[in-house]
Amino acid sequence: MEFTPHAEIQLLALLVAVGVVLVLAARTRLPAAIPLVCGGLLLGFVPGLPHLQLPPDLVLVAILPPLLYSSAFFTGLRDLRANLRPISLLSLGLVAATTLGVAWIGHDLVHLSWASAFTLGAIVSPTDALAASEVARRVGAPRRVVAIIEGESLVNDGLALVLYKAAVTAAVAGTFSLWDASWRLVVNIVGGIAVGLAVGFVVRQVRRRVDDTPTEVAIALLSGYLAYLPAAAIGVSGVLAAVTIGVYMGWYTPQLTTVQTRLSGNAFWEILVFLVNALLFALVGLQLRGIIDRLTITGSLLADALYVAVGVIVFRMLFVPIFTYIPRLLFRSIRERDPYPPWQAPAMISWAGFRGAVSLAAALALPSNVPGRDLIVFLTFAVILVTLVGQGLSLPLLIKVLRVPDDGSAEREDAKARVRAAEAALARLEELAAEEWVREDTAERMRGQYRFRSNRFQARYHGVDDDGVEERSAQYQRLRRELLDAERRAVVELRNEGAITEDVMQRVQRDIDLEDSRLDA
């Protein structure tokens, strides 16, 4: 797209639209993906916008690696191990069932060819946990429900995109071999994981020798690409390679990075993921206009979209309970190790099957010679719209109505970690107290701080209010924040009066902000 003055105005309008979406998401406390998908839909009907067409491979290569790496990096390996069976059943069995079910709908009701119908099924089979887990955490869903939702999304991306690749090849070539597709599936999975581990080991060695925050953040950003691109080049799953290195580095990074890198890195990934999602929905909006013009919106087309969207939801609601209860019914060892969950838990998981960025990127990456490409992109966007908006807006109400209490394990583990950290600090303080450079009054003051912290979190761990520790802590936090606000105002006033430079103000503000952020701990 050539950058004429008109194009620059359009680009500015898109940036303003993204800003509006960000404000709406913050004001309404909705996951950002919901306003984004609505904004992408509106873009499709704005007259005068260009019909943007990007090289298909560019969408997957440029957008997927950082999204996959980020999701994997922030997914706990322990939660993946603890919930490996339900995550595997949902990410493998449900992806296969959804792909087959949607393929049947696509062929018999929408009248796509079988290859194109399977392509559509593979595209809409993976879930997007970002919005679902955000909603679930906010309204207090049980920890295990959130862990399964996140873990399922992480693993099913890999399988779905391997199926997608096979289906696209069949759609373009016009032939399909079950044996060849099965063999390629195994090679893709094993090879992708192997490449991810190998690249992860190398990146880990490099990170151990780097002590510069911008460089470390840059390496983290490139890590997904460093695994994805070689894997794709040798014909194995770049998606699984990016996911694998993300999980690998998520486990080892806390031992490799500095405080500054962790703080900067977390903020960087939060902003990047939002911007990449915004870019995706803007791209589909720019393509949607041309697709709508070529397809011509009719009642039949809207009915096709409804068939596919409802099918995706129904298949999930059908198979999640099956995969939850049938293994326990068949195997006594599973029942004894992991008893039947309350019916509300699979109900929540069933309704949290949002589709999002991965499905959208896969649809945009379809080659132009895939039969029914425009229809597949349109139906994919319809599924994302229905699941994100319909299910996304109703999930908080459903979780509240079902009233499944959290077992409190996450809060107890948090308290346990903080007690252990405080006790380790006290033990180290006693070792250092005899050193000449340590003043007794300083050591005593720090003993008091760490003992207070230890008592506070021991009380939280046992679920009791130890002589009003929590109440005193809440009062302290409120008072401290009032004082920190006063500090901020004073520093800004000095800057406004010309008494200090901008650089000094930012440095002091940063220290105040860091102290403020510690209050929640």
Short mmCIF file of C-alpha atoms in Angstrom, two decimals:
data_model
loop_
_atom_site.label_atom_id
_atom_site.label_comp_id
_atom_site.label_asym_id
_atom_site.label_seq_id
_atom_site.Cartn_x
_atom_site.Cartn_y
_atom_site.Cartn_z
CA MET A 1 0.00 0.00 0.00
CA GLU A 2 1.55 3.29 -1.12
CA PHE A 3 1.73 6.01 1.54
CA THR A 4 -0.14 8.93 0.00
CA PRO A 5 -1.57 11.71 2.20
CA HIS A 6 -4.90 9.87 2.01
CA ALA A 7 -3.27 6.63 3.17
CA GLU A 8 -1.56 8.45 6.04
CA ILE A 9 -4.93 9.78 7.21
CA GLN A 10 -6.33 6.25 7.06
CA LEU A 11 -3.39 4.93 9.09
CA LEU A 12 -3.93 7.68 11.66
CA ALA A 13 -7.61 6.75 11.84
CA LEU A 14 -6.68 3.12 12.49
CA LEU A 15 -4.32 4.13 15.30
CA VAL A 16 -7.03 6.30 16.85
CA ALA A 17 -9.44 3.37 16.59
CA VAL A 18 -6.99 1.12 18.44
CA GLY A 19 -6.69 3.78 21.15
CA VAL A 20 -10.48 3.96 21.48
CA VAL A 21 -10.64 0.18 21.82
CA LEU A 22 -7.99 0.30 24.55
CA VAL A 23 -9.98 2.93 26.48
CA LEU A 24 -13.21 0.96 26.07
CA ALA A 25 -11.56 -2.22 27.32
CA ALA A 26 -10.21 -0.41 30.39
CA ARG A 27 -13.49 1.40 31.13
CA THR A 28 -15.75 -1.63 30.70
CA ARG A 29 -13.26 -4.10 32.26
CA LEU A 30 -13.85 -6.36 29.28
CA PRO A 31 -11.04 -8.45 27.81
CA ALA A 32 -9.47 -6.34 25.07
CA ALA A 33 -10.23 -9.04 22.46
CA ILE A 34 -13.98 -8.31 22.64
CA PRO A 35 -13.79 -4.61 21.66
CA LEU A 36 -11.09 -5.54 19.13
CA VAL A 37 -13.27 -8.04 17.29
CA CYS A 38 -16.13 -5.53 17.22
CA GLY A 39 -13.74 -2.87 15.91
CA GLY A 40 -12.50 -5.23 13.21
CA LEU A 41 -16.09 -5.87 12.15
CA LEU A 42 -16.83 -2.14 11.91
CA LEU A 43 -13.69 -1.62 9.81
CA GLY A 44 -15.15 -3.96 7.23
CA PHE A 45 -18.02 -1.54 6.63
CA VAL A 46 -16.06 1.75 6.61
CA PRO A 47 -16.13 3.14 3.05
CA GLY A 48 -12.90 4.27 1.44
CA LEU A 49 -10.53 2.01 3.36
CA PRO A 50 -8.06 0.06 1.21
CA HIS A 51 -8.60 -3.64 0.49
CA LEU A 52 -5.34 -4.88 1.99
CA GLN A 53 -3.95 -8.22 0.83
CA LEU A 54 -0.79 -9.50 2.53
CA PRO A 55 1.35 -12.46 1.46
CA PRO A 56 -0.24 -15.43 3.31
CA ASP A 57 3.03 -16.78 4.73
CA LEU A 58 3.88 -13.36 6.17
CA VAL A 59 0.87 -13.42 8.51
CA LEU A 60 1.83 -16.70 10.18
CA VAL A 61 5.57 -16.01 10.29
CA ALA A 62 5.33 -12.42 11.54
CA ILE A 63 2.46 -12.71 14.01
CA LEU A 64 2.26 -16.21 15.47
CA PRO A 65 5.75 -16.74 17.01
CA PRO A 66 5.59 -13.92 19.60
CA LEU A 67 1.97 -14.75 20.50
CA LEU A 68 2.74 -18.44 20.98
CA TYR A 69 5.98 -17.78 22.86
CA SER A 70 4.29 -15.33 25.21
CA SER A 71 1.39 -17.68 25.99
CA ALA A 72 3.76 -20.58 26.64
CA PHE A 73 6.22 -18.50 28.67
CA PHE A 74 3.57 -17.39 31.16
CA THR A 75 1.95 -20.84 31.46
CA GLY A 76 3.14 -22.70 34.53
CA LEU A 77 4.91 -25.99 33.80
CA ARG A 78 3.65 -27.37 37.10
CA ASP A 79 0.01 -26.70 36.14
CA LEU A 80 0.62 -28.38 32.77
CA ARG A 81 2.01 -31.48 34.49
CA ALA A 82 -0.71 -31.59 37.15
CA ASN A 83 -3.49 -31.36 34.55
CA LEU A 84 -1.78 -33.25 31.73
CA ARG A 85 -4.61 -35.77 31.23
CA PRO A 86 -7.53 -33.31 30.88
CA ILE A 87 -5.38 -30.90 28.86
CA SER A 88 -4.29 -33.70 26.50
CA LEU A 89 -7.82 -35.01 26.04
CA LEU A 90 -9.19 -31.55 25.31
CA SER A 91 -6.33 -30.32 23.15
CA LEU A 92 -6.10 -33.54 21.10
CA GLY A 93 -9.52 -35.17 21.26
CA LEU A 94 -11.58 -31.99 21.16
CA VAL A 95 -9.51 -30.47 18.35
CA ALA A 96 -10.01 -33.63 16.28
CA ALA A 97 -13.73 -33.79 17.10
CA THR A 98 -14.27 -30.11 16.31
CA THR A 99 -12.31 -30.36 13.06
CA LEU A 100 -14.38 -33.36 11.93
CA GLY A 101 -17.68 -31.87 13.08
CA VAL A 102 -17.12 -28.50 11.45
CA ALA A 103 -15.86 -30.25 8.31
CA TRP A 104 -19.18 -32.12 8.12
CA ILE A 105 -21.12 -28.86 8.55
CA GLY A 106 -18.89 -27.12 6.02
CA HIS A 107 -19.38 -29.83 3.42
CA ASP A 108 -23.05 -30.79 3.89
CA LEU A 109 -24.59 -27.46 4.94
CA VAL A 110 -22.23 -24.79 3.59
CA HIS A 111 -21.32 -26.80 0.45
CA LEU A 112 -17.55 -26.44 0.64
CA SER A 113 -15.33 -29.14 -0.83
CA TRP A 114 -14.16 -31.71 1.71
CA ALA A 115 -10.60 -30.33 1.72
CA SER A 116 -11.80 -26.74 2.23
CA ALA A 117 -14.28 -27.91 4.88
CA PHE A 118 -11.47 -29.65 6.79
CA THR A 119 -9.41 -26.48 6.47
CA LEU A 120 -12.24 -24.49 8.06
CA GLY A 121 -12.55 -27.10 10.82
CA ALA A 122 -8.83 -26.95 11.60
CA ILE A 123 -8.88 -23.15 11.64
CA VAL A 124 -11.72 -22.82 14.18
CA SER A 125 -10.74 -25.80 16.36
CA PRO A 126 -8.09 -24.11 18.59
CA THR A 127 -9.25 -21.99 21.50
CA ASP A 128 -7.81 -18.65 22.61
CA ALA A 129 -7.28 -18.71 26.36
CA LEU A 130 -6.22 -15.08 26.76
CA ALA A 131 -9.71 -13.60 27.02
CA ALA A 132 -11.26 -16.64 28.72
CA SER A 133 -8.64 -16.91 31.46
CA GLU A 134 -8.75 -13.15 32.00
CA VAL A 135 -12.51 -13.30 32.62
CA ALA A 136 -12.24 -16.47 34.72
CA ARG A 137 -9.52 -15.04 36.97
CA ARG A 138 -11.37 -11.75 37.40
CA VAL A 139 -14.57 -13.36 38.70
CA GLY A 140 -12.79 -15.91 40.87
CA ALA A 141 -13.11 -19.17 38.94
CA PRO A 142 -11.40 -22.18 40.52
CA ARG A 143 -7.68 -22.29 39.89
CA ARG A 144 -7.81 -25.69 38.19
CA VAL A 145 -10.46 -24.50 35.73
CA VAL A 146 -8.22 -21.59 34.72
CA ALA A 147 -5.17 -23.87 34.44
CA ILE A 148 -7.02 -26.31 32.17
CA ILE A 149 -8.35 -23.51 29.95
CA GLU A 150 -4.85 -22.04 29.54
CA GLY A 151 -3.10 -25.37 29.08
CA GLU A 152 -5.64 -26.61 26.54
CA SER A 153 -5.24 -23.48 24.43
CA LEU A 154 -1.47 -23.75 24.53
CA VAL A 155 -1.33 -27.35 23.30
CA ASN A 156 -4.27 -27.33 20.88
CA ASP A 157 -2.73 -24.52 18.82
CA GLY A 158 0.05 -26.87 17.77
CA LEU A 159 -2.17 -29.78 16.74
CA ALA A 160 -4.77 -27.58 15.04
CA LEU A 161 -2.19 -25.81 12.90
CA VAL A 162 -0.58 -29.11 11.90
CA LEU A 163 -4.03 -30.31 10.75
CA TYR A 164 -4.51 -26.93 9.08
CA LYS A 165 -1.29 -27.32 7.11
CA ALA A 166 -2.31 -30.80 5.91
CA ALA A 167 -5.81 -29.60 4.97
CA VAL A 168 -4.50 -26.59 3.02
CA THR A 169 -2.09 -28.84 1.11
CA ALA A 170 -4.97 -31.15 0.23
CA ALA A 171 -7.20 -28.22 -0.76
CA VAL A 172 -4.57 -26.79 -3.12
CA ALA A 173 -3.39 -30.13 -4.54
CA GLY A 174 -6.84 -31.68 -4.74
CA THR A 175 -5.61 -35.01 -3.29
CA PHE A 176 -5.40 -36.42 0.24
CA SER A 177 -3.56 -39.41 1.71
CA LEU A 178 -4.49 -40.48 5.24
CA TRP A 179 -1.21 -42.38 5.70
CA ASP A 180 0.87 -39.46 4.47
CA ALA A 181 -1.05 -36.99 6.65
CA SER A 182 -0.69 -39.23 9.74
CA TRP A 183 3.05 -39.66 9.20
CA ARG A 184 3.52 -35.92 8.70
CA LEU A 185 1.53 -35.28 11.88
CA VAL A 186 3.91 -37.44 13.93
CA VAL A 187 7.00 -35.91 12.29
CA ASN A 188 5.65 -32.39 12.82
CA ILE A 189 4.93 -32.97 16.51
CA VAL A 190 8.18 -34.76 17.42
CA GLY A 191 10.33 -32.54 15.23
CA GLY A 192 8.73 -29.31 16.45
CA ILE A 193 9.26 -30.22 20.10
CA ALA A 194 12.86 -31.30 19.42
CA VAL A 195 13.70 -28.04 17.62
CA GLY A 196 12.09 -26.00 20.41
CA LEU A 197 14.15 -27.78 23.08
CA ALA A 198 17.39 -27.49 21.09
CA VAL A 199 16.97 -23.78 20.38
CA GLY A 200 15.81 -23.22 23.95
CA PHE A 201 19.03 -24.77 25.29
CA VAL A 202 21.14 -22.49 23.09
CA VAL A 203 19.13 -19.38 24.02
CA ARG A 204 19.44 -20.28 27.69
CA GLN A 205 23.24 -20.43 27.40
CA VAL A 206 23.27 -17.04 25.68
CA ARG A 207 20.96 -15.50 28.30
CA ARG A 208 23.30 -16.67 31.08
CA ARG A 209 26.05 -14.50 29.61
CA VAL A 210 23.98 -11.36 28.99
CA ASP A 211 23.38 -8.76 31.69
CA ASP A 212 21.73 -5.92 29.81
CA THR A 213 17.97 -5.35 30.05
CA PRO A 214 17.25 -4.14 26.47
CA THR A 215 19.34 -6.99 25.04
CA GLU A 216 17.62 -9.59 27.22
CA VAL A 217 14.15 -8.36 26.25
CA ALA A 218 15.18 -8.37 22.58
CA ILE A 219 16.43 -11.96 22.87
CA ALA A 220 13.12 -12.94 24.48
CA LEU A 221 11.21 -11.33 21.60
CA LEU A 222 13.36 -13.15 19.02
CA SER A 223 13.22 -16.53 20.79
CA GLY A 224 9.88 -17.49 19.27
CA TYR A 225 11.18 -16.69 15.79
CA LEU A 226 14.48 -18.49 16.44
CA ALA A 227 12.54 -21.69 17.08
CA TYR A 228 9.69 -21.20 14.59
CA LEU A 229 11.72 -20.36 11.46
CA PRO A 230 14.23 -23.28 11.52
CA ALA A 231 11.44 -25.72 12.34
CA ALA A 232 9.33 -24.49 9.44
CA ALA A 233 12.38 -24.56 7.15
CA ILE A 234 13.02 -28.28 7.78
CA GLY A 235 9.34 -29.18 7.46
CA VAL A 236 8.29 -29.69 11.10
CA SER A 237 5.89 -27.72 13.27
CA GLY A 238 7.14 -24.18 13.89
CA VAL A 239 4.12 -23.67 16.13
CA LEU A 240 5.12 -26.47 18.51
CA ALA A 241 8.73 -25.29 18.38
CA ALA A 242 7.67 -21.79 19.50
CA VAL A 243 5.43 -23.23 22.22
CA THR A 244 8.16 -25.57 23.45
CA ILE A 245 10.83 -22.89 23.72
CA GLY A 246 8.29 -20.66 25.51
CA VAL A 247 7.61 -23.29 28.19
CA TYR A 248 11.34 -24.09 28.44
CA MET A 249 12.41 -20.47 28.89
CA GLY A 250 9.49 -19.78 31.22
CA TRP A 251 10.93 -22.41 33.57
CA TYR A 252 14.55 -21.24 33.44
CA THR A 253 14.25 -17.47 32.99
CA PRO A 254 13.65 -16.62 36.70
CA GLN A 255 17.15 -17.97 37.41
CA LEU A 256 18.74 -16.00 34.56
CA THR A 257 17.31 -12.48 34.63
CA THR A 258 17.69 -9.39 36.78
CA VAL A 259 14.91 -7.56 38.60
CA GLN A 260 14.90 -4.80 36.00
CA THR A 261 14.62 -7.29 33.14
CA ARG A 262 11.67 -9.09 34.75
CA LEU A 263 9.80 -5.83 35.37
CA SER A 264 10.50 -4.51 31.89
CA GLY A 265 9.83 -7.86 30.22
CA ASN A 266 6.40 -8.35 31.78
CA ALA A 267 5.27 -4.87 30.73
CA PHE A 268 6.74 -5.37 27.26
CA TRP A 269 4.89 -8.63 26.62
CA GLU A 270 1.58 -7.24 27.86
CA ILE A 271 1.80 -4.32 25.43
CA LEU A 272 3.10 -6.42 22.54
CA VAL A 273 0.35 -9.04 22.79
CA PHE A 274 -2.31 -6.33 22.80
CA LEU A 275 -0.79 -4.58 19.78
CA VAL A 276 -0.39 -7.82 17.80
CA ASN A 277 -4.03 -8.71 18.49
CA ALA A 278 -5.05 -5.19 17.46
CA LEU A 279 -3.05 -5.56 14.25
CA LEU A 280 -4.70 -8.89 13.48
CA PHE A 281 -8.23 -7.56 13.87
CA ALA A 282 -7.35 -4.45 11.84
CA LEU A 283 -5.99 -6.67 9.05
CA VAL A 284 -9.10 -8.81 8.96
CA GLY A 285 -11.24 -5.67 8.95
CA LEU A 286 -9.35 -4.35 5.92
CA GLN A 287 -9.82 -7.69 4.13
CA LEU A 288 -13.41 -8.14 5.24
CA ARG A 289 -14.71 -5.31 3.07
CA GLY A 290 -13.47 -6.93 -0.14
CA ILE A 291 -14.66 -10.35 1.00
CA ILE A 292 -18.14 -9.02 1.75
CA ASP A 293 -18.28 -7.33 -1.67
CA ARG A 294 -17.30 -10.57 -3.41
CA LEU A 295 -19.58 -12.85 -1.38
CA THR A 296 -22.69 -10.64 -1.22
CA ILE A 297 -24.35 -10.82 2.19
CA THR A 298 -27.54 -12.88 2.00
CA GLY A 299 -29.73 -14.70 4.46
CA SER A 300 -28.19 -17.96 3.28
CA LEU A 301 -24.66 -16.72 4.02
CA LEU A 302 -25.63 -15.56 7.51
CA ALA A 303 -27.30 -18.92 8.10
CA ASP A 304 -24.06 -20.67 7.08
CA ALA A 305 -22.14 -18.54 9.59
CA LEU A 306 -24.67 -19.42 12.29
CA TYR A 307 -24.43 -23.15 11.50
CA VAL A 308 -20.66 -23.14 11.91
CA ALA A 309 -20.60 -20.94 15.05
CA VAL A 310 -23.32 -22.93 16.82
CA GLY A 311 -21.65 -26.17 15.76
CA VAL A 312 -18.35 -25.10 17.32
CA ILE A 313 -20.11 -24.27 20.61
CA VAL A 314 -22.26 -27.44 20.65
CA PHE A 315 -19.34 -29.77 19.89
CA ARG A 316 -17.42 -28.30 22.81
CA MET A 317 -20.38 -28.52 25.21
CA LEU A 318 -20.86 -32.15 24.16
CA PHE A 319 -17.28 -33.39 24.32
CA VAL A 320 -15.92 -31.56 27.40
CA PRO A 321 -18.20 -33.55 29.77
CA ILE A 322 -17.40 -36.75 27.85
CA PHE A 323 -13.65 -36.23 28.21
CA THR A 324 -14.14 -35.24 31.86
CA TYR A 325 -16.26 -38.15 33.13
CA ILE A 326 -15.74 -41.13 30.79
CA PRO A 327 -12.06 -41.74 31.72
CA ARG A 328 -13.01 -41.75 35.41
CA LEU A 329 -15.91 -44.08 34.69
CA LEU A 330 -13.70 -46.54 32.82
CA PHE A 331 -10.57 -46.48 35.02
CA ARG A 332 -10.66 -46.89 38.77
CA SER A 333 -7.08 -45.65 39.15
CA ILE A 334 -8.08 -42.27 37.67
CA ARG A 335 -11.11 -42.05 40.00
CA GLU A 336 -8.94 -42.70 43.03
CA ARG A 337 -6.22 -40.29 42.00
CA ASP A 338 -8.52 -37.58 40.66
CA PRO A 339 -12.16 -37.92 41.84
CA TYR A 340 -15.16 -36.71 39.86
CA PRO A 341 -15.24 -32.90 39.74
CA PRO A 342 -18.52 -31.05 40.39
CA TRP A 343 -20.56 -30.68 37.21
CA GLN A 344 -20.09 -26.91 37.34
CA ALA A 345 -16.37 -27.19 36.47
CA PRO A 346 -16.82 -28.82 33.02
CA ALA A 347 -19.75 -26.46 32.43
CA MET A 348 -17.42 -23.48 32.87
CA ILE A 349 -14.74 -25.03 30.65
CA SER A 350 -17.36 -25.84 27.99
CA TRP A 351 -18.50 -22.23 27.81
CA ALA A 352 -14.95 -20.82 27.79
CA GLY A 353 -14.12 -22.00 24.27
CA PHE A 354 -13.43 -18.59 22.76
CA ARG A 355 -11.75 -18.40 19.38
CA GLY A 356 -9.30 -15.61 18.68
CA ALA A 357 -5.92 -14.61 17.32
CA VAL A 358 -4.61 -18.02 16.21
CA SER A 359 -7.76 -18.83 14.21
CA LEU A 360 -7.71 -15.35 12.71
CA ALA A 361 -4.04 -15.58 11.70
CA ALA A 362 -4.59 -19.00 10.14
CA ALA A 363 -7.56 -17.73 8.11
CA LEU A 364 -5.64 -14.69 6.88
CA ALA A 365 -2.71 -16.93 5.92
CA LEU A 366 -4.79 -19.04 3.52
CA PRO A 367 -3.34 -18.97 -0.01
CA SER A 368 -5.54 -17.23 -2.55
CA ASN A 369 -5.91 -20.44 -4.59
CA VAL A 370 -7.63 -22.37 -1.78
CA PRO A 371 -11.20 -23.04 -2.99
CA GLY A 372 -13.71 -20.99 -0.99
CA ARG A 373 -11.02 -18.85 0.69
CA ASP A 374 -13.25 -15.77 1.07
CA LEU A 375 -16.05 -17.83 2.58
CA ILE A 376 -13.65 -19.55 5.01
CA VAL A 377 -12.27 -16.18 6.22
CA PHE A 378 -15.81 -14.81 6.63
CA LEU A 379 -17.01 -17.89 8.55
CA THR A 380 -13.91 -17.82 10.77
CA PHE A 381 -14.55 -14.21 11.69
CA ALA A 382 -18.19 -15.06 12.41
CA VAL A 383 -17.14 -17.85 14.79
CA ILE A 384 -14.71 -15.52 16.57
CA LEU A 385 -17.39 -12.83 16.83
CA VAL A 386 -20.01 -15.19 18.26
CA THR A 387 -17.70 -16.92 20.73
CA LEU A 388 -15.82 -13.84 21.92
CA VAL A 389 -18.80 -11.52 22.23
CA GLY A 390 -21.60 -13.98 23.00
CA GLN A 391 -19.73 -16.32 25.32
CA GLY A 392 -17.28 -13.67 26.54
CA LEU A 393 -20.00 -11.37 27.83
CA SER A 394 -21.98 -14.20 29.44
CA LEU A 395 -19.11 -16.19 31.01
CA PRO A 396 -18.77 -13.94 34.10
CA LEU A 397 -22.49 -14.32 34.82
CA LEU A 398 -22.29 -18.08 34.31
CA ILE A 399 -19.36 -18.44 36.72
CA LYS A 400 -21.17 -16.38 39.35
CA VAL A 401 -24.41 -18.35 38.92
CA LEU A 402 -22.67 -21.73 39.13
CA ARG A 403 -20.92 -20.64 42.34
CA VAL A 404 -18.04 -23.07 42.34
CA PRO A 405 -15.81 -21.88 45.18
CA ASP A 406 -12.07 -21.82 44.67
CA ASP A 407 -10.26 -24.22 46.98
CA GLY A 408 -7.87 -21.43 47.97
CA SER A 409 -4.79 -23.40 46.89
CA ALA A 410 -3.38 -20.53 44.83
CA GLU A 411 -3.62 -18.10 47.75
CA ARG A 412 -2.12 -20.65 50.16
CA GLU A 413 0.79 -21.31 47.82
CA ASP A 414 1.33 -17.57 47.44
CA ALA A 415 1.40 -17.18 51.23
CA LYS A 416 3.68 -20.21 51.61
CA ALA A 417 6.19 -18.77 49.15
CA ARG A 418 6.21 -15.39 50.87
CA VAL A 419 6.66 -16.96 54.32
CA ARG A 420 9.56 -19.06 53.02
CA ALA A 421 11.14 -15.97 51.43
CA ALA A 422 10.78 -13.94 54.65
CA GLU A 423 12.26 -16.76 56.74
CA ALA A 424 15.19 -17.11 54.33
CA ALA A 425 15.81 -13.37 54.57
CA LEU A 426 15.71 -13.52 58.40
CA ALA A 427 18.17 -16.43 58.43
CA ARG A 428 20.54 -14.55 56.14
CA LEU A 429 20.13 -11.42 58.26
CA GLU A 430 21.28 -13.32 61.36
CA GLU A 431 24.36 -14.51 59.46
CA LEU A 432 25.20 -10.95 58.39
CA ALA A 433 24.37 -9.26 61.69
CA ALA A 434 27.81 -10.06 63.10
CA GLU A 435 29.58 -8.35 60.19
CA GLU A 436 31.25 -5.04 61.00
CA TRP A 437 29.48 -3.13 58.23
CA VAL A 438 25.99 -4.00 59.57
CA ARG A 439 24.65 -1.54 62.14
CA GLU A 440 22.60 -3.09 64.95
CA ASP A 441 19.76 -0.56 64.67
CA THR A 442 19.50 -1.23 60.93
CA ALA A 443 19.45 -5.00 61.47
CA GLU A 444 16.80 -4.69 64.19
CA ARG A 445 14.58 -2.56 61.99
CA MET A 446 14.80 -5.11 59.18
CA ARG A 447 14.08 -7.96 61.61
CA GLY A 448 10.86 -6.22 62.54
CA GLN A 449 9.84 -5.78 58.92
CA TYR A 450 10.48 -9.41 57.97
CA ARG A 451 8.87 -10.80 61.13
CA PHE A 452 5.76 -8.72 60.46
CA ARG A 453 5.70 -9.98 56.88
CA SER A 454 6.18 -13.60 57.98
CA ASN A 455 3.40 -13.36 60.59
CA ARG A 456 1.07 -11.71 58.10
CA PHE A 457 1.44 -14.45 55.49
CA GLN A 458 1.43 -17.27 58.02
CA ALA A 459 -1.97 -15.99 59.13
CA ARG A 460 -3.13 -15.85 55.51
CA TYR A 461 -1.84 -19.38 54.88
CA HIS A 462 -3.86 -20.75 57.80
CA GLY A 463 -6.91 -18.67 56.87
CA VAL A 464 -7.06 -16.74 60.15
CA ASP A 465 -6.64 -13.11 61.14
CA ASP A 466 -3.74 -13.24 63.58
CA ASP A 467 -4.55 -10.43 66.02
CA GLY A 468 -5.70 -8.16 63.22
CA VAL A 469 -2.61 -8.59 61.03
CA GLU A 470 -4.67 -8.30 57.85
CA GLU A 471 -6.57 -5.27 59.12
CA ARG A 472 -3.37 -3.50 60.12
CA SER A 473 -1.85 -4.41 56.78
CA ALA A 474 -4.81 -2.93 54.88
CA GLN A 475 -4.59 0.27 56.95
CA TYR A 476 -0.85 0.45 56.31
CA GLN A 477 -1.34 0.02 52.54
CA ARG A 478 -3.99 2.73 52.39
CA LEU A 479 -1.90 5.18 54.42
CA ARG A 480 1.28 4.40 52.49
CA ARG A 481 -0.44 4.96 49.15
CA GLU A 482 -1.75 8.33 50.29
CA LEU A 483 1.80 9.31 51.22
CA LEU A 484 3.23 8.02 47.94
CA ASP A 485 0.64 10.07 46.02
CA ALA A 486 1.80 13.12 47.95
CA GLU A 487 5.40 12.32 46.99
CA ARG A 488 4.46 12.08 43.31
CA ARG A 489 2.64 15.41 43.35
CA ALA A 490 5.60 17.09 45.04
CA VAL A 491 8.08 15.76 42.47
CA VAL A 492 5.88 16.85 39.54
CA GLU A 493 5.52 20.32 41.09
CA LEU A 494 9.31 20.62 41.32
CA ARG A 495 9.57 19.69 37.65
CA ASN A 496 6.89 22.24 36.74
CA GLU A 497 8.73 24.94 38.70
CA GLY A 498 11.95 24.17 36.81
CA ALA A 499 13.75 23.10 39.99
CA ILE A 500 14.57 19.62 38.66
CA THR A 501 15.02 18.15 35.19
CA GLU A 502 12.69 15.69 33.47
CA ASP A 503 15.30 12.97 33.91
CA VAL A 504 15.47 13.46 37.68
CA MET A 505 11.66 13.48 37.95
CA GLN A 506 11.36 10.21 36.02
CA ARG A 507 14.06 8.53 38.11
CA VAL A 508 12.41 9.52 41.40
CA GLN A 509 8.94 8.63 40.07
CA ARG A 510 10.20 5.19 39.10
CA ASP A 511 11.41 4.52 42.64
CA ILE A 512 8.07 5.71 44.05
CA ASP A 513 6.16 3.51 41.60
CA LEU A 514 8.25 0.46 42.47
CA GLU A 515 7.55 0.99 46.16
CA ASP A 516 3.85 1.38 45.36
CA SER A 517 3.81 -1.87 43.40
CA ARG A 518 5.34 -3.70 46.38
CA LEU A 519 2.39 -2.82 48.61
CA ASP A 520 0.21 -5.50 47.00
CA ALA A 521 2.73 -8.10 48.10
#
